[in-house]
Tab-separated table of C-alpha atoms in Angstrom:
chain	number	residue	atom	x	y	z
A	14	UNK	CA	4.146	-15.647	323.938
A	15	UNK	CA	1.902	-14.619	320.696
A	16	UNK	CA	-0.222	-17.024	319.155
A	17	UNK	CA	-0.282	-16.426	315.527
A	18	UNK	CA	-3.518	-14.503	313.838
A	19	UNK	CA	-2.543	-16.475	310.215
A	20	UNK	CA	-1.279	-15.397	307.499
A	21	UNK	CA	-2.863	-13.464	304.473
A	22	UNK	CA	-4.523	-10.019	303.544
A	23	UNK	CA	-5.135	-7.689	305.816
A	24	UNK	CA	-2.787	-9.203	308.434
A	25	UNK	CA	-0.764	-6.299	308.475
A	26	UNK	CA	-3.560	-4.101	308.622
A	27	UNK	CA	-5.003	-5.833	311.173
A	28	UNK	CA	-2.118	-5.412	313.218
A	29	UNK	CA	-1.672	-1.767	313.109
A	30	UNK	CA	-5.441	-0.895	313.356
A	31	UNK	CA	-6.888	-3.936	315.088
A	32	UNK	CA	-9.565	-6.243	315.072
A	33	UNK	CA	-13.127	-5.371	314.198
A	34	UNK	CA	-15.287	-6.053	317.009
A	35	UNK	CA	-16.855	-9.214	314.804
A	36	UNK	CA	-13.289	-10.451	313.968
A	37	UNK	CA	-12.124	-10.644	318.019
A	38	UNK	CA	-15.315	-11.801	319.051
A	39	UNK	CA	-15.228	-14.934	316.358
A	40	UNK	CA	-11.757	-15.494	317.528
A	41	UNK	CA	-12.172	-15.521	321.519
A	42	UNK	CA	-14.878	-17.762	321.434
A	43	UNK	CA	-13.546	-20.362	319.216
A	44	UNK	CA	-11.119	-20.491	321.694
A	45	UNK	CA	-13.538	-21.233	324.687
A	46	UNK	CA	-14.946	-24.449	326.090
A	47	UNK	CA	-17.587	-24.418	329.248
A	48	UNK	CA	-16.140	-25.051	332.408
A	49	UNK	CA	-15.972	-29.141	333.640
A	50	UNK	CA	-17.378	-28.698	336.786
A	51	UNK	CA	-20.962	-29.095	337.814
A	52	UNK	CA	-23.413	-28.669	340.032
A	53	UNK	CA	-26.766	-29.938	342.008
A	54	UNK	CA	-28.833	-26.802	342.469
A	55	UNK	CA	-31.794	-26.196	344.543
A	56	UNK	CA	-34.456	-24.977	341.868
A	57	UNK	CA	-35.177	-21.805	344.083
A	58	UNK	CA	-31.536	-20.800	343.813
A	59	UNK	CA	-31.430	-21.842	340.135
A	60	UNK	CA	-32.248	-18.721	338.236
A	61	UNK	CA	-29.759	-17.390	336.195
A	62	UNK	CA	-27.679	-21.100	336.315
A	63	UNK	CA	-27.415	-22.911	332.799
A	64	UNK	CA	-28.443	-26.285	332.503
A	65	UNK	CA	-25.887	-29.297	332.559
A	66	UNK	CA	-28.733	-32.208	331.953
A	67	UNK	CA	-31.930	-31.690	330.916
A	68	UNK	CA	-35.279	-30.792	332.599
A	69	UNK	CA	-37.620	-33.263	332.519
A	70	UNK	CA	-41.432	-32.952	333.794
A	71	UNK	CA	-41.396	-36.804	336.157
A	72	UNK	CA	-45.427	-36.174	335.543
A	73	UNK	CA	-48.303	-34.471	333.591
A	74	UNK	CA	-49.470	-31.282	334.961
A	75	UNK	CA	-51.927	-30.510	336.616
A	76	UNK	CA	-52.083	-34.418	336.481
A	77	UNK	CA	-56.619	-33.502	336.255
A	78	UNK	CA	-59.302	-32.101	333.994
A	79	UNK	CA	-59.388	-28.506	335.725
A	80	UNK	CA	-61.939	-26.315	335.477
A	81	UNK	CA	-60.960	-22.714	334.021
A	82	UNK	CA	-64.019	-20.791	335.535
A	83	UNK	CA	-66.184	-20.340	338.419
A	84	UNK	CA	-69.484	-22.216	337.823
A	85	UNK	CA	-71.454	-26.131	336.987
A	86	UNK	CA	-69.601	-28.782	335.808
A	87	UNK	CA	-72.207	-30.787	333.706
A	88	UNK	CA	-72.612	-33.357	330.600
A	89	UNK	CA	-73.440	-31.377	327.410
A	90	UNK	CA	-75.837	-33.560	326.460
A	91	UNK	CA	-78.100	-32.249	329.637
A	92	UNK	CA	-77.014	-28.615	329.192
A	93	UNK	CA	-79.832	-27.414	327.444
A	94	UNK	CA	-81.211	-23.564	328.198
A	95	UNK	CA	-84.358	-23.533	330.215
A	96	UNK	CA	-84.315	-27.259	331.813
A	97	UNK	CA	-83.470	-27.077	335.510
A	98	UNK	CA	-80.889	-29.866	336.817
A	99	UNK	CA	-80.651	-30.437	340.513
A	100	UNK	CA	-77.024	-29.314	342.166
A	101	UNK	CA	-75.568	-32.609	343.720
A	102	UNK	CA	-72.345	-31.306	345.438
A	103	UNK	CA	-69.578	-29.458	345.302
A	104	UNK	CA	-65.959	-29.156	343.304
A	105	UNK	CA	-63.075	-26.513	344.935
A	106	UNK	CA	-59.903	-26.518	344.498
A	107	UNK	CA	-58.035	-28.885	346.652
A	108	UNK	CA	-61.600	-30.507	347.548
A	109	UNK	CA	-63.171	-32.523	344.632
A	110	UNK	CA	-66.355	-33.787	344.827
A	111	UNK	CA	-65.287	-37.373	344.632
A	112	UNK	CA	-68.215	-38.751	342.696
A	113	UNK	CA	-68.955	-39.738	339.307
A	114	UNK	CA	-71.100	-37.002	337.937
A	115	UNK	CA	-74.506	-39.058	336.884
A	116	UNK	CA	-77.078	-38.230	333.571
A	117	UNK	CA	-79.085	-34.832	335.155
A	118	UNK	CA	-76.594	-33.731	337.385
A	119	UNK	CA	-74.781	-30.968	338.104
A	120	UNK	CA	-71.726	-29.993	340.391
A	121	UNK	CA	-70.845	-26.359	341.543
A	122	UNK	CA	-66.925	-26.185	340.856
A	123	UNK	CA	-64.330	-23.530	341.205
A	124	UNK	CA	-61.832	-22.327	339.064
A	125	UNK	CA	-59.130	-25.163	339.687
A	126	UNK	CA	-60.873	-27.377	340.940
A	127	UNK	CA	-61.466	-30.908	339.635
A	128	UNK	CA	-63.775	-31.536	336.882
A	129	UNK	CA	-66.050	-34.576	338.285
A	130	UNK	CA	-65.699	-37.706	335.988
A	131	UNK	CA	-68.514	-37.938	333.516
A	132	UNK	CA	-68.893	-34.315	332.878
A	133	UNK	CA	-67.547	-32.927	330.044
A	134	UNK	CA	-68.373	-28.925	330.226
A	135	UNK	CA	-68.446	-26.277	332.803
A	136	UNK	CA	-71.050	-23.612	332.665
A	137	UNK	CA	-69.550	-20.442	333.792
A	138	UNK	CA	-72.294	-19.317	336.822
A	139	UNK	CA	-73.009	-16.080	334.963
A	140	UNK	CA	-74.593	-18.222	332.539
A	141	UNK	CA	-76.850	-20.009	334.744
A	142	UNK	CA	-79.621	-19.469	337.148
A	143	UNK	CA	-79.400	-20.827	340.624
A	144	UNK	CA	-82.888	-21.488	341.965
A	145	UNK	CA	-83.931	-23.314	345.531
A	146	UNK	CA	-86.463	-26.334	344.795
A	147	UNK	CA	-89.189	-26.794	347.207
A	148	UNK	CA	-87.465	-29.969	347.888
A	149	UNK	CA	-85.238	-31.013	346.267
A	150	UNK	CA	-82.747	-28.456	346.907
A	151	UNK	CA	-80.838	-26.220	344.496
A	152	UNK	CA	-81.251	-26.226	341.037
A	153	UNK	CA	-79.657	-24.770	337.764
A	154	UNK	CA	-81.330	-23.369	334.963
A	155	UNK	CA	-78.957	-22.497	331.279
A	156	UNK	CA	-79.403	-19.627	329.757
A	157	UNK	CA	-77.091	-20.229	326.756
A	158	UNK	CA	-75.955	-23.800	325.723
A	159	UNK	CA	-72.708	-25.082	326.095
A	160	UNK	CA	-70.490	-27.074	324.046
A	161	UNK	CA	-68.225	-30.520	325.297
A	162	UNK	CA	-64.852	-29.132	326.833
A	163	UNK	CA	-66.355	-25.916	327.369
A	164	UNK	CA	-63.973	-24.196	330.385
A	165	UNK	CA	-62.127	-27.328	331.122
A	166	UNK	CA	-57.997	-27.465	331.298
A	167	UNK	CA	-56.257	-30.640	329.652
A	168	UNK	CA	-54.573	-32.663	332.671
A	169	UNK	CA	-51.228	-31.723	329.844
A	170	UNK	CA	-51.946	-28.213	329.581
A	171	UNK	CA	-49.131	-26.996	331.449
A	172	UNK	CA	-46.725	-30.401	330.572
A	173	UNK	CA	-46.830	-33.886	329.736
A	174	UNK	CA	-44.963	-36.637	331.369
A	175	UNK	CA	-41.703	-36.764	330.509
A	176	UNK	CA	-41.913	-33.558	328.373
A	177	UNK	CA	-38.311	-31.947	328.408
A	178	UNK	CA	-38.526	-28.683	330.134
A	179	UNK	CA	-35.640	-27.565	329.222
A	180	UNK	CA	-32.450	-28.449	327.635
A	181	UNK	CA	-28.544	-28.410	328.485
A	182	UNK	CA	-26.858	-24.842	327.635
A	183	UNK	CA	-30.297	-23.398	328.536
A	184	UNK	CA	-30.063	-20.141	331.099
A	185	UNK	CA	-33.046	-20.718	333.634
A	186	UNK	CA	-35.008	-17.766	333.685
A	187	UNK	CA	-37.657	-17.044	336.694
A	188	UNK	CA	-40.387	-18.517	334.847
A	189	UNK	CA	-38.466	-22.045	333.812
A	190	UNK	CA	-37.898	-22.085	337.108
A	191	UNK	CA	-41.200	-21.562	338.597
A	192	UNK	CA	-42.435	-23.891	335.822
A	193	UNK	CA	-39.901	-26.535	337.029
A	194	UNK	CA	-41.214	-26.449	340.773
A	195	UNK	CA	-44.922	-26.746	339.314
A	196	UNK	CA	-43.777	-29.830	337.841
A	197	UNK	CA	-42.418	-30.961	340.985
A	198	UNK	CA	-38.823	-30.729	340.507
A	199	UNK	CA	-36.202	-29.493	343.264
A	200	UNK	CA	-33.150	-29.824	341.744
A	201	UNK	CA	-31.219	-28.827	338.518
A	202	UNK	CA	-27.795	-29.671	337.082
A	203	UNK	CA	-26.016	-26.807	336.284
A	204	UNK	CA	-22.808	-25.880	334.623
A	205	UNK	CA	-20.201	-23.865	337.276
A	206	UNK	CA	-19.663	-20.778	337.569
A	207	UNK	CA	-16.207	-19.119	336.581
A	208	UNK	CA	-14.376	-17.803	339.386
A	209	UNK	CA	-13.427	-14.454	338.545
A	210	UNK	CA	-11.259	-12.242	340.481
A	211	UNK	CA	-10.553	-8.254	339.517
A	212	UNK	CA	-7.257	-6.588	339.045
A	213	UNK	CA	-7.301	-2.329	338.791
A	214	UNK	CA	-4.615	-1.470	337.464
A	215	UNK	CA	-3.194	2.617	337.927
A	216	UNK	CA	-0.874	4.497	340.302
A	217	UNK	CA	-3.569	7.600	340.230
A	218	UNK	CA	-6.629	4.871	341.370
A	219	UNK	CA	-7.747	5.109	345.181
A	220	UNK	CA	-10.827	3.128	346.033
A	221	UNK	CA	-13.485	5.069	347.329
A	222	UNK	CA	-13.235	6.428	350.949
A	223	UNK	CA	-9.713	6.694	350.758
A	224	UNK	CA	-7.623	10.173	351.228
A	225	UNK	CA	-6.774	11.473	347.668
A	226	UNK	CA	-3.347	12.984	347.379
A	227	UNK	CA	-2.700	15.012	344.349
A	228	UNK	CA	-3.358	14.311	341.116
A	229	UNK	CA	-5.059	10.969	342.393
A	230	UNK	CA	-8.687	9.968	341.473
A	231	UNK	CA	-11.310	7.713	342.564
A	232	UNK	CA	-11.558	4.569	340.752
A	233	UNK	CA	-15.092	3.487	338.955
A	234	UNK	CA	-13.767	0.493	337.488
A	235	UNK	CA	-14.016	-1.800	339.848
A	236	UNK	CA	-17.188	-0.905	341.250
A	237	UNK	CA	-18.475	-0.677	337.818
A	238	UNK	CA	-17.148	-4.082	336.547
A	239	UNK	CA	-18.499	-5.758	339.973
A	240	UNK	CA	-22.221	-4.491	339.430
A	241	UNK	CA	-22.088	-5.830	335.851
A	242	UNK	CA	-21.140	-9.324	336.857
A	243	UNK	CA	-23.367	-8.940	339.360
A	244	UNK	CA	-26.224	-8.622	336.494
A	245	UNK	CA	-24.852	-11.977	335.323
A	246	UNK	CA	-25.192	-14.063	338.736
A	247	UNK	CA	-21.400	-14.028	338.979
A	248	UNK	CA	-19.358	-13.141	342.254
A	249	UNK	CA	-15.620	-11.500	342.537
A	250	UNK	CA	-13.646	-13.988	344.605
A	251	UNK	CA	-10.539	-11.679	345.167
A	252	UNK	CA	-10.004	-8.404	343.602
A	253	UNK	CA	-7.054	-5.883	343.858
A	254	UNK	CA	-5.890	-2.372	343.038
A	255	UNK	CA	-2.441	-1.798	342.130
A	256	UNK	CA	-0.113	0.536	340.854
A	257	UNK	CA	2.200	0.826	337.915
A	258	UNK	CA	4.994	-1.471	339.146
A	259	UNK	CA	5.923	-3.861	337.196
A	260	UNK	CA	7.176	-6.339	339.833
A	261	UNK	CA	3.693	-5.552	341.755
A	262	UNK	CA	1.543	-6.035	338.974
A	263	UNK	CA	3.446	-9.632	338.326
A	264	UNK	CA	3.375	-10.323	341.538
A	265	UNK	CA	-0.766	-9.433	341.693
A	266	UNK	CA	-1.393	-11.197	338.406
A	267	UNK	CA	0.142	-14.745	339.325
A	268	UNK	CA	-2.113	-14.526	342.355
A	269	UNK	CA	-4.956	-13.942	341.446
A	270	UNK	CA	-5.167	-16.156	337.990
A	271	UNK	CA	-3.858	-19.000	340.395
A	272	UNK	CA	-7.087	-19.069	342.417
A	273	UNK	CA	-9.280	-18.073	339.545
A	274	UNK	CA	-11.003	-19.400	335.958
A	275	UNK	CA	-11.030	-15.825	334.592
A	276	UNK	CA	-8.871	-12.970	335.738
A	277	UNK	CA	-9.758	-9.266	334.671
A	278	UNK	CA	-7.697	-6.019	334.655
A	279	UNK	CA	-8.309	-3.080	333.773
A	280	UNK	CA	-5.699	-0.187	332.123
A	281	UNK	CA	-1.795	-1.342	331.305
A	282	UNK	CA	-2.295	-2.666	328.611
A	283	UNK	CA	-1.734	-0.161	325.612
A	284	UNK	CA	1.809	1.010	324.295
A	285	UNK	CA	2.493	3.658	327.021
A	286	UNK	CA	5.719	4.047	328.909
A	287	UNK	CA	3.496	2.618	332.119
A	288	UNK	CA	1.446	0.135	330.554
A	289	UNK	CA	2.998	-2.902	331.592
A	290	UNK	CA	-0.090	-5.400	331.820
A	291	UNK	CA	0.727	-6.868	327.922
A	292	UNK	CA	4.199	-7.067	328.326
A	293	UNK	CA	3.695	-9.259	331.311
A	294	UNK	CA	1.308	-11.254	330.398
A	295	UNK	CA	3.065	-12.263	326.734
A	296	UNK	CA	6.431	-12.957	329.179
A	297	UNK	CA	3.944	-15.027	332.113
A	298	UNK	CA	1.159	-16.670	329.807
A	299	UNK	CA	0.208	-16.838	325.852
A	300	UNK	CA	-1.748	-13.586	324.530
A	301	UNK	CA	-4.313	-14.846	321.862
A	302	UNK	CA	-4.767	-10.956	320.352
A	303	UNK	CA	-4.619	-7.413	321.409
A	304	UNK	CA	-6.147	-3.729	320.498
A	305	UNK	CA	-9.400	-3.613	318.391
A	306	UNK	CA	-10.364	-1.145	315.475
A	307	UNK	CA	-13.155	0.251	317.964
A	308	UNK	CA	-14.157	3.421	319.897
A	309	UNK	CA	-14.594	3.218	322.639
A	310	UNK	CA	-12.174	0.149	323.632
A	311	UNK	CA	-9.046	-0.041	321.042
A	312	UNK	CA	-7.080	-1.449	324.012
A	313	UNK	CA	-8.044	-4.656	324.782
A	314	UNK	CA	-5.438	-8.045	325.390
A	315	UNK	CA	-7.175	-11.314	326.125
A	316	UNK	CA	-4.902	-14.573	326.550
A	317	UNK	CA	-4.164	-16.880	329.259
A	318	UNK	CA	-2.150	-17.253	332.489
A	319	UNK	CA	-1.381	-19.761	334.989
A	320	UNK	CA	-4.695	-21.700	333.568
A	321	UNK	CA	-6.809	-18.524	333.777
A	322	UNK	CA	-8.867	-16.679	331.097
A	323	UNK	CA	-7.125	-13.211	330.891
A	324	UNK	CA	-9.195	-9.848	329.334
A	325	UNK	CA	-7.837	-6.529	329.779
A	326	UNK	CA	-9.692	-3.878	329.524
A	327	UNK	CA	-8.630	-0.165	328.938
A	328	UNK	CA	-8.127	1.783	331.346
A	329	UNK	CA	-10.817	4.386	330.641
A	330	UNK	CA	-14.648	3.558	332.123
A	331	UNK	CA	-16.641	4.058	329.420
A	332	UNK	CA	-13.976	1.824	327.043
A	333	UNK	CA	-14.010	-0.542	330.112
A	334	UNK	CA	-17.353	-0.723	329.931
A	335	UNK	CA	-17.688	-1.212	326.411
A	336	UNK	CA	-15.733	-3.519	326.366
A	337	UNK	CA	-16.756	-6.118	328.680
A	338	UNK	CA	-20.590	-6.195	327.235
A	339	UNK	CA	-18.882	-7.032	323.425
A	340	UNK	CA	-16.884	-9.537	324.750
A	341	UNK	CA	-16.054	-10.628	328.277
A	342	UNK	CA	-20.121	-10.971	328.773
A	343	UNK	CA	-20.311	-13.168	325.641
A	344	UNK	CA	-17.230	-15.283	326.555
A	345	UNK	CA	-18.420	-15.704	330.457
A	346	UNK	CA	-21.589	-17.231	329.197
A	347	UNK	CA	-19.568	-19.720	326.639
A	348	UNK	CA	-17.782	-20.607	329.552
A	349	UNK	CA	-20.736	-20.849	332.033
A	350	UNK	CA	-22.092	-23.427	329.064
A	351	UNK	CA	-24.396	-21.122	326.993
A	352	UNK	CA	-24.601	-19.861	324.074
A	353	UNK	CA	-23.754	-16.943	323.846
A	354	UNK	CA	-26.765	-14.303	323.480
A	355	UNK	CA	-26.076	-11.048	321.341
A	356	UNK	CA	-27.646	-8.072	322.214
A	357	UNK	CA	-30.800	-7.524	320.403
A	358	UNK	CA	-30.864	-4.993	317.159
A	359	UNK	CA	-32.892	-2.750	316.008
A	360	UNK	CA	-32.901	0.151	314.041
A	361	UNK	CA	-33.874	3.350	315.068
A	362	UNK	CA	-33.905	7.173	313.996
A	363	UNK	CA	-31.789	9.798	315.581
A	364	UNK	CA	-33.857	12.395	317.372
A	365	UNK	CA	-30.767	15.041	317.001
A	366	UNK	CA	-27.410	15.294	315.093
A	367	UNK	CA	-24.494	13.278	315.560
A	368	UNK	CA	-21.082	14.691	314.701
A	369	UNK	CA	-18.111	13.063	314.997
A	370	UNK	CA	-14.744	12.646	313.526
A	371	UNK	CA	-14.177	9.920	311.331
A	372	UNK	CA	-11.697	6.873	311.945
A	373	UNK	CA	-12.987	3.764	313.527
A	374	UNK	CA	-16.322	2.386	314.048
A	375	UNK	CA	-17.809	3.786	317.133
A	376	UNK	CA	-20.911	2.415	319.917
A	377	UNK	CA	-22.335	5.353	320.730
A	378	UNK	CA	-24.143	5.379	323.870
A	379	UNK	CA	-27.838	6.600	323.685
A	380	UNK	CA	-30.933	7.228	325.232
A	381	UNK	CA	-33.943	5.415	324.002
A	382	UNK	CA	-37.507	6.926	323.153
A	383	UNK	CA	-40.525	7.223	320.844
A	384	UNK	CA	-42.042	9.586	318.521
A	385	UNK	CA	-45.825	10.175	318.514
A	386	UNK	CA	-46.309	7.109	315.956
A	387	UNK	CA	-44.206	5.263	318.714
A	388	UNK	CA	-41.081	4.609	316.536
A	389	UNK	CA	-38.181	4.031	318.792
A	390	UNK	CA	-35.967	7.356	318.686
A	391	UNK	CA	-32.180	7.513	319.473
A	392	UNK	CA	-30.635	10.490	321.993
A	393	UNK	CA	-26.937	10.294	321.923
A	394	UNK	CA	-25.951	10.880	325.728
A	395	UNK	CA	-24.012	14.129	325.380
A	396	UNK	CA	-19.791	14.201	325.075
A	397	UNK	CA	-19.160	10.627	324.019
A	398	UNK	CA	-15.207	10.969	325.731
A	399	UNK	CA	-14.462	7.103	326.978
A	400	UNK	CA	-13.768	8.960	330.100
A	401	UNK	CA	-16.988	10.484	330.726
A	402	UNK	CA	-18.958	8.010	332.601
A	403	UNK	CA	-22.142	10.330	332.170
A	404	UNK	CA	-22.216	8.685	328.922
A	405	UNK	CA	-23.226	5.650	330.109
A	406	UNK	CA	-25.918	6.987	332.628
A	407	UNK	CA	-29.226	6.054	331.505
A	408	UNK	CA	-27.853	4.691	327.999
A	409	UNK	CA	-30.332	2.099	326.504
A	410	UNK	CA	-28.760	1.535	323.496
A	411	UNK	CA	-25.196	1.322	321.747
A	412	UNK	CA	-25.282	3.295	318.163
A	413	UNK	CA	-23.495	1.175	315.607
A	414	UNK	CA	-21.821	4.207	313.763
A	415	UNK	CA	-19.725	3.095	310.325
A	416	UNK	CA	-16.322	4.406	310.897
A	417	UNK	CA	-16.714	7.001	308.055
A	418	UNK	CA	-19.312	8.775	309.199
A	419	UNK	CA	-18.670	12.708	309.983
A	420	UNK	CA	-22.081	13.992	310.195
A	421	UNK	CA	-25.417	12.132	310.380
A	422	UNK	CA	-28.651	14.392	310.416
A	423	UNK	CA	-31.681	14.139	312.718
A	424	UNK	CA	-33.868	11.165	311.268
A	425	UNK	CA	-31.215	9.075	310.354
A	426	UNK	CA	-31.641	5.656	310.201
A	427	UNK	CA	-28.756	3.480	313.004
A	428	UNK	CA	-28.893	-0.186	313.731
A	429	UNK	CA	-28.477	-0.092	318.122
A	430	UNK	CA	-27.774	-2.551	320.562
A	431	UNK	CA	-30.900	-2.277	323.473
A	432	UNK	CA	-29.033	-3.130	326.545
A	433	UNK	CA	-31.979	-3.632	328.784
A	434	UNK	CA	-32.180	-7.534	329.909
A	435	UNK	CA	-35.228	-9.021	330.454
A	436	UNK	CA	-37.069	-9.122	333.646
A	437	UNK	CA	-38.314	-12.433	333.369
């Protein structure tokens, strides 16, 4: 079954051309909720996870006044340049000195190591000269003054007690979660994961490996769609390739949204005389909307079946591709329990022509560089065909092309897409 789009202008335009990329992305994820499971997560294994309940710091760290340098810890009030004070013992990290630090003192300390109560500065020992009394043993001498808190870390400057760490929806990167375990946390509540499970979809598809009769190629799809939820933490619990049979691909679709959250496919699911994936799933499930006024990626279905989270994707790579960053990325994370994070914008300058034909708005895929001022430049990656997966090989950025543009000169000025994630 259909669920209706509304009623109003532009329905019927909407219809025959599609969605605009904004307009089906708005509508899919008003339709999403995060998944109700959760889980208890060893920190270590947490990265990537979204938080369920909040981090919280149980204490202040590091918990001491640290010293930030190699050197004396010392009152200021004794620090003054020229007068010698006698070296009493010894600060490292892991070993304090243990002492209150008394009026004429000094301590030799190391950089993490704790500051000795009753000093209030730490001389870095480049400032300072270390001399050995006759008998009184060693002795400092300033050569600069030094100020109170000089070199010294709050016992807060990494987190307070109870400070929130961070907060439900939040992805943990590798530093929240190194900055978790410094806190002395193990554990995180997390949001679960969708299981997601793969259907390829194309009597002409072999996987890999296998003998090709004619007129047969090797499919990239899957592989391709498995590396990309890869990037996102996420595992394939089933995947399968089938042909164009319609009793088959029923058969394969039932199955695999039974023992998933969200069920994928790619191809079947235009107006051929083979594409049967939208005619089964509006007879099997609900379809929320189909086809988009996009190139690459006009055919695209997303609905529900058997209590699964359908997308199809086109058949084509590149459109696959495509695809699946604009939305199936952005609705994976909604149901993971984030928000969802666009890709960041930014305008650049093409370094050559583009020419295309005009008709719908189109992601270009491009190579990313600099001129000699080191103003980001934009290479189109050769024949843009959404069957050319060349296209996407070493593509930084997706050019956000109006879909009247014919003919756009070197130097132009395009908003992009950067699809590099960060490393930490």
């Amino acid at each position: 079954m259909v669920q209706g789009d509304g009623k109003g202008v532009g329905v019927v335009q909407q219809v025959r051309q599609g969605y605009t990329l904004d307009q089906a992305r708005t509508r899919l994820l008003a339709a999403l909720n995060p998944l109700p499971g959760r889980d208890d997560c060893p920190l270590p294994q947490a990265r990537g996870r979204v938080l369920a309940a909040p981090l919280v710091a149980p204490r202040a760290v590091p918990g001491f006044r640290a010293s930030s340098m190699d050197g004396y810890a010392l009152r200021t009030v004794d620090g003054r340049p020229g007068e010698p004070l006698p070296v009493v013992g010894c600060s490292a990290a892991g070993a304090p000195y243990g002492c209150p630090l008394q009026p004429g003192q000094a301590v030799r300390i190391f950089t993490g190591a704790v500051v000795p109560d009753g000093a209030d500065a730490v001389a870095p020992q480049e400032d300072v000269q270390l001399v050995q009394g006759e008998t009184s043993g060693p002795m400092v001498t300033l050569e600069t003054s030094v100020r109170s808190g000089q070199w010294i870390r709050s016992p807060q400057e990494e987190a307070a007690a109870g400070e929130q760490l961070g907060g439900v929806g939040q992805r943990l990167s590798s530093v929240d979660v190194a900055r978790a375990l410094a806190c002395g946390l193990c554990t995180a509540q997390v949001y679960s994961r969708p299981r997601v499970t793969l259907l390829i979809t194309g009597s002409e598809l072999r996987p890999a490996g296998d003998p090709l009769p004619p007129g047969t190629i090797c499919d990239s799809n899957g592989p391709l769609l498995l590396s990309l939820l890869e990037r996102l933490g996420l595992t394939v619990a089933d995947q399968q390739w089938v042909g164009d049979d319609p009793q088959r691909l029923e058969t394969a679709l039932l199955t695999l949204a039974g023992c998933s959250d969200v069920l994928i496919s790619t191809g079947g699911v235009s107006v051929g005389d083979e594409d049967h994936v939208r005619p089964l799933l509006e007879r099997l499930g609900t379809l929320q909307f189909w086809r988009l006024f996009l190139k690459p990626g006009r055919p695209f279905a997303t609905g529900t079946m058997a209590g699964a989270r359908f997308f199809g994707l086109p058949g084509n790579p590149v459109s696959a591709a495509v695809t699946f960053l604009q939305l199936v990325w952005p609705a994976l994370q909604v149901l993971e329990g984030a928000a969802p994070e666009p890709w960041p914008r930014l305008q650049v300058r093409l370094a050559t022509p583009l020419r295309r034909r005009p008709g719908r708005p189109e992601l270009v895929r491009a190579r990313l560089t600099t001129d000699h001022r080191g103003k980001p430049l934009a290479t189109p990656c050769g024949d843009q065909s959404s069957a050319r997966l060349a296209s996407l090989h070493g593509a930084d950025l997706l050019l956000e092309i109006d879909a009247s543009a014919t003919e756009l000169p070197a130097g132009t000025a395009v908003m992009a897409q950067l699809l590099r994630l960060p490393v930490l």
